[in-house]
Coordinates of C-alpha atoms in Angstrom, one line a residue:
X203 CA -27.0 -7.6 -9.5
X204 CA -26.6 -5.9 -5.9
X205 CA -23.1 -4.7 -5.0
X206 CA -21.7 -4.9 -9.0
X207 CA -23.0 -3.9 -12.1
X208 CA -21.1 -5.4 -14.7
X209 CA -21.0 -5.6 -18.3
X210 CA -22.8 -9.6 -19.6
X211 CA -19.3 -10.7 -21.2
X212 CA -17.7 -10.4 -17.6
X213 CA -15.4 -8.3 -15.8
X214 CA -11.5 -7.7 -17.3
X215 CA -8.7 -7.9 -14.4
X216 CA -5.5 -7.9 -14.0
X217 CA -3.4 -9.3 -11.4
X218 CA -0.2 -7.6 -10.2
X219 CA 2.5 -7.1 -6.8
X220 CA 4.7 -4.7 -5.7
X221 CA 7.1 -6.2 -3.4
X222 CA 5.0 -9.3 -3.4
X223 CA 2.3 -7.1 -1.8
X224 CA -0.4 -8.1 -4.6
X225 CA -3.7 -7.0 -6.0
X226 CA -6.7 -7.4 -7.8
X227 CA -6.3 -4.6 -10.7
X228 CA -10.1 -4.0 -12.1
X229 CA -10.2 -1.3 -14.9
X230 CA -13.2 1.0 -14.9
X231 CA -12.5 4.0 -16.4
X232 CA -15.7 6.3 -16.3
X233 CA -16.4 4.8 -12.8
X234 CA -20.1 1.9 -13.5
X235 CA -18.7 0.1 -11.4
X236 CA -19.9 -0.2 -7.6
X237 CA -18.5 -3.5 -5.9
X238 CA -19.5 -4.3 -2.9
X239 CA -17.3 -5.2 0.3
X240 CA -18.2 -8.8 0.1
X241 CA -17.3 -8.4 -3.6
X242 CA -14.2 -7.4 -3.3
X243 CA -13.5 -9.6 -0.1
X244 CA -14.5 -13.0 -2.4
X245 CA -12.3 -11.7 -5.4
X246 CA -9.4 -11.4 -2.7
X247 CA -10.0 -14.5 -1.5
X248 CA -7.1 -17.0 -1.7
X249 CA -8.7 -20.1 -2.2
X250 CA -12.2 -19.4 -3.7
X251 CA -11.0 -16.0 -5.4
X252 CA -8.5 -14.0 -7.3
X253 CA -6.5 -13.6 -4.4
X254 CA -4.8 -10.3 -3.2
X255 CA -3.7 -8.3 -0.3
X256 CA -6.3 -5.8 -1.8
X257 CA -7.9 -4.2 -4.3
X258 CA -6.9 -1.5 -6.7
X259 CA -10.0 0.3 -8.4
X260 CA -8.4 2.2 -11.9
X261 CA -11.2 5.1 -12.2
X262 CA -10.7 8.7 -14.1
X263 CA -10.5 11.0 -11.3
X264 CA -13.7 13.3 -12.6
X265 CA -15.7 10.1 -12.5
X266 CA -15.2 9.0 -9.2
X267 CA -17.2 11.7 -6.7
X268 CA -14.0 11.6 -4.1
X269 CA -11.6 12.4 -6.6
X270 CA -13.2 14.8 -8.8
X271 CA -11.6 17.7 -7.1
X272 CA -8.5 16.4 -8.1
X273 CA -9.0 15.8 -11.7
X274 CA -7.1 18.9 -12.5
X275 CA -4.1 17.9 -10.7
X276 CA -4.6 13.8 -11.7
X277 CA -6.4 12.3 -14.2
X278 CA -6.4 8.5 -12.5
X279 CA -7.9 7.7 -8.9
X280 CA -6.8 4.9 -7.6
X281 CA -10.1 3.2 -5.4
X282 CA -8.1 1.4 -2.9
X283 CA -9.4 -1.6 -1.1
X284 CA -8.1 -3.9 1.7
X285 CA -8.6 -7.7 1.0
X286 CA -11.8 -7.7 3.7
X287 CA -13.4 -5.2 1.3
X288 CA -12.5 -2.5 3.3
X289 CA -11.9 0.9 2.1
X290 CA -8.8 2.2 2.9
X291 CA -7.0 6.0 2.6
X292 CA -3.4 4.7 0.9
X293 CA -1.4 1.9 -0.2
X294 CA 2.5 2.7 -1.4
X295 CA 2.8 -0.7 -3.1
X296 CA -0.4 -0.5 -4.9
X297 CA 0.1 3.1 -6.1
X298 CA 3.6 1.5 -7.9
X299 CA 1.3 -1.3 -8.7
X300 CA -1.3 1.1 -10.4
X301 CA 0.9 3.4 -11.8
X302 CA 2.7 0.1 -13.6
X303 CA -1.3 -0.8 -15.2
X304 CA -1.4 2.7 -16.6
X305 CA 2.3 2.2 -18.4
X306 CA 0.8 -1.4 -19.4
X307 CA -2.4 -0.3 -20.7
X308 CA -0.7 2.8 -23.0
X309 CA -2.2 5.1 -20.4
X310 CA 1.3 6.5 -18.9
X311 CA 4.5 6.1 -20.1
X312 CA 8.0 6.5 -18.4
X313 CA 8.9 9.7 -16.5
X314 CA 6.5 11.6 -14.5
X315 CA 2.8 10.6 -13.5
X316 CA 0.2 12.1 -11.0
X317 CA -1.9 9.7 -9.3
X318 CA -4.9 10.6 -6.9
X319 CA -5.7 8.4 -3.5
X320 CA -8.0 9.4 -1.1
X321 CA -4.9 10.7 1.0
X322 CA -4.5 13.2 -1.7
X323 CA -2.2 13.2 -5.3
X324 CA 0.9 11.2 -5.0
X325 CA 3.6 12.3 -7.5
X326 CA 5.1 8.9 -9.6
X327 CA 8.2 8.7 -11.6
X328 CA 8.1 5.7 -14.0
X329 CA 12.1 4.7 -14.8
X330 CA 12.5 3.6 -18.4
X331 CA 13.2 0.0 -18.7
X332 CA 16.5 -1.4 -18.9
X333 CA 18.7 -2.6 -22.1
X334 CA 17.2 -6.2 -21.7
X335 CA 13.6 -5.1 -21.6
X336 CA 13.3 -5.5 -17.6
X337 CA 10.5 -3.0 -16.1
X338 CA 12.3 0.3 -14.1
X339 CA 11.7 0.8 -10.6
X340 CA 8.9 3.0 -9.9
X341 CA 9.2 6.4 -7.6
X342 CA 6.2 7.9 -5.7
X343 CA 6.3 10.8 -3.6
X344 CA 4.4 9.4 -0.4
X345 CA 3.9 12.9 1.1
X346 CA 5.1 13.8 4.6
X347 CA 5.0 12.0 7.7
X348 CA 3.0 13.4 10.7
X349 CA 4.2 12.2 13.9
X350 CA 1.4 12.4 16.3
X351 CA 2.4 13.1 20.2
X352 CA 1.7 10.6 22.7
X353 CA 3.0 7.4 24.0
X354 CA 1.8 4.1 22.2
X355 CA 2.3 0.3 23.2
X356 CA 1.9 -2.5 21.0
X357 CA 1.6 -6.1 22.6
X358 CA 1.7 -9.6 21.3
X359 CA 0.6 -12.2 23.5
X360 CA 3.1 -12.0 26.5
X361 CA 5.5 -9.3 25.1
X362 CA 5.1 -5.4 24.9
X363 CA 6.8 -3.0 23.3
X364 CA 7.0 1.3 23.4
X365 CA 5.8 2.0 19.2
X366 CA 6.2 5.1 17.5
X367 CA 2.7 6.9 16.0
X368 CA 3.1 7.8 12.3
X369 CA 1.3 8.9 9.9
X370 CA 1.9 8.3 6.0
X371 CA -2.1 9.0 5.0
X372 CA -2.8 6.7 6.7
X373 CA -1.9 5.4 10.6
X374 CA 1.0 3.1 11.6
X375 CA 2.6 2.1 15.0
X376 CA 6.3 0.9 14.3
X377 CA 7.8 -1.4 17.4
X378 CA 11.4 -1.5 17.2
X379 CA 12.3 -5.6 18.4
X380 CA 15.0 -7.6 19.3
X381 CA 13.7 -10.9 17.0
X382 CA 11.4 -10.5 14.2
X383 CA 9.9 -13.7 15.2
X384 CA 8.8 -11.8 18.3
X385 CA 6.2 -10.4 16.5
X386 CA 4.1 -14.3 16.5
X387 CA 2.1 -15.1 13.2
X388 CA 0.4 -11.5 12.3
X389 CA -3.0 -13.5 11.6
X390 CA -4.7 -11.8 14.2
X391 CA -3.9 -7.5 14.8
X392 CA -1.5 -7.0 17.7
X393 CA -3.1 -5.1 20.7
X394 CA -2.7 -1.4 20.7
X395 CA -3.0 0.9 23.2
X396 CA -4.1 3.6 23.8
X397 CA -7.1 2.7 21.2
X398 CA -8.2 6.3 21.1
X399 CA -5.1 7.0 19.0
X400 CA -5.9 4.9 16.6
X401 CA -9.9 5.4 16.2
X402 CA -10.3 3.8 12.7
X403 CA -7.4 1.5 13.1
X404 CA -3.9 1.2 12.4
X405 CA -1.1 -0.7 10.4
X406 CA 1.4 -2.3 13.0
X407 CA 5.3 -2.7 12.0
X408 CA 8.0 -4.5 13.7
X409 CA 11.4 -3.7 12.9
X410 CA 14.7 -5.0 13.2
X411 CA 18.4 -3.5 12.2
X412 CA 20.1 -5.0 9.4
X413 CA 23.3 -2.8 9.4
X414 CA 23.8 1.3 9.0
X415 CA 20.5 2.5 8.1
X416 CA 19.5 -0.4 7.0
X417 CA 16.3 -2.1 8.7
X418 CA 13.7 -4.9 7.7
X419 CA 10.5 -5.4 8.7
X420 CA 6.9 -7.5 9.2
X421 CA 3.7 -5.8 9.2
X422 CA 0.0 -6.7 10.2
X423 CA -2.2 -4.4 7.7
X424 CA -5.4 -3.1 8.9
X425 CA -8.0 -5.7 7.2
X426 CA -5.6 -7.6 5.7
X427 CA -3.7 -9.4 8.5
X428 CA 0.1 -10.0 8.0
X429 CA 1.1 -8.9 4.1
X430 CA 4.8 -9.3 2.1
X431 CA 5.3 -6.1 2.1
X432 CA 3.6 -2.3 2.9
X433 CA 4.9 0.4 1.2
X434 CA 3.4 3.2 3.5
X435 CA 4.7 0.8 6.1
X436 CA 8.2 1.0 5.0
X437 CA 8.3 4.5 5.1
X438 CA 6.3 5.0 8.1
X439 CA 9.5 2.8 9.8
X440 CA 12.2 4.9 8.0
X441 CA 11.1 7.9 9.6
X442 CA 10.7 6.3 12.9
X443 CA 14.1 4.7 12.7
X444 CA 15.7 8.0 11.3
X445 CA 14.1 9.9 14.6
X446 CA 15.5 7.5 16.8
X447 CA 19.1 7.3 15.2
X448 CA 19.0 11.3 15.8
X449 CA 18.1 12.4 11.8
X450 CA 15.6 14.6 11.0
X451 CA 16.9 15.6 7.5
X452 CA 14.5 19.9 8.2
X453 CA 16.8 20.3 11.0
X454 CA 20.5 18.8 8.6
X455 CA 19.0 20.0 5.8
X456 CA 19.8 16.9 3.8
X457 CA 18.1 14.1 2.3
X458 CA 18.7 10.3 4.2
X459 CA 17.8 7.4 2.6
X460 CA 17.5 3.5 4.8
X461 CA 17.4 0.6 2.6
X462 CA 13.9 -1.1 4.3
X463 CA 13.9 -5.2 3.7
X464 CA 10.1 -6.8 3.4
X465 CA 9.2 -10.3 3.4
X466 CA 8.7 -9.7 -0.4
X467 CA 12.1 -8.4 -1.4
X468 CA 13.6 -4.8 -0.6
X469 CA 12.8 -0.9 -1.1
X470 CA 14.4 2.1 -0.6
X471 CA 12.6 4.8 1.3
X472 CA 14.5 8.6 1.1
X473 CA 13.1 11.6 3.8
X474 CA 14.4 15.3 2.1
X475 CA 14.5 18.5 4.2
X476 CA 11.2 19.5 3.1
X477 CA 10.3 16.7 4.8
X478 CA 8.7 14.7 1.6
X479 CA 9.1 10.6 1.4
X480 CA 10.1 9.0 -2.0
X481 CA 9.7 5.4 -2.3
X482 CA 11.7 3.2 -4.9
X483 CA 10.7 0.0 -6.0
X484 CA 9.5 -3.0 -8.4
X485 CA 6.1 -2.8 -9.4
X486 CA 4.8 -6.2 -11.6
X487 CA 1.9 -7.8 -13.8
X488 CA 1.7 -10.7 -13.8
X489 CA -1.6 -11.8 -15.2
X490 CA -5.4 -10.7 -16.8
X491 CA -8.6 -11.7 -18.2
X492 CA -11.6 -11.9 -16.9
X493 CA -14.2 -12.7 -14.2
X494 CA -17.2 -14.9 -14.4
X495 CA -20.3 -12.6 -14.1
X496 CA -22.3 -15.5 -12.6
X497 CA -19.0 -16.3 -10.2
X498 CA -19.0 -12.6 -8.7
X499 CA -22.8 -12.3 -8.7
X500 CA -22.9 -15.4 -5.9
X501 CA -20.4 -13.5 -3.8
X502 CA -23.6 -10.6 -3.4

């Protein structure tokens, strides 16, 4: 079958989410699957498929050409795809869900873990379950934010706002607004200028203040539309908010933490004096099953 090689009995999958940013998880430890963009889009379709904001393919780093050089640092590679089938560098909520899958599959336990992504290796810490068995939160070292120079403007309808250009391994435009409703429906991508600032497209966050070091956002994710949460976006928002508030841990020598509310829940983002940004939040596996190979073949 063009686009995907699969076992005759069907393709195993799981479904998970991090603050309601949801993903189809496809275990492929030996890197034998070749999922086409059409197949990914079909799997992520909420009416005709399983449904998800993206797809996480679980591959050993040594078995994937894009991650083989990282195999000595991280055994597992997160091959992340947007819901339209396009390839993305990084997904913060996806990393937490990916780590939760490894824990569920007995491939990782509570404690520290390294995961390879297209944006580099991400260090992860899985907290121990609570006394009642509730899974612990997962903390991800998201790397350092890059703040490219130059003015950026975001426009929705007749509204325009200045935005902060933040790169968290993937690109973001962060706009502070008076009301999250001003962002519109976010089914379509907001207009961002200059286009040259984001040659590969951009994730756009709209942000309001909720209190001291406490913000809330809505997001349009490149290749997926509006989602209930975006981990890299929450990190970009935290850094943009801190700079707006005159806080830079590299200058003060002290870490800073912000609470970031997303439509699907709450994340805590910290930036440290060395520039490292950490994201802490939940991750849940909700289902597992087998994809009918004939159905998947039809997607191609």
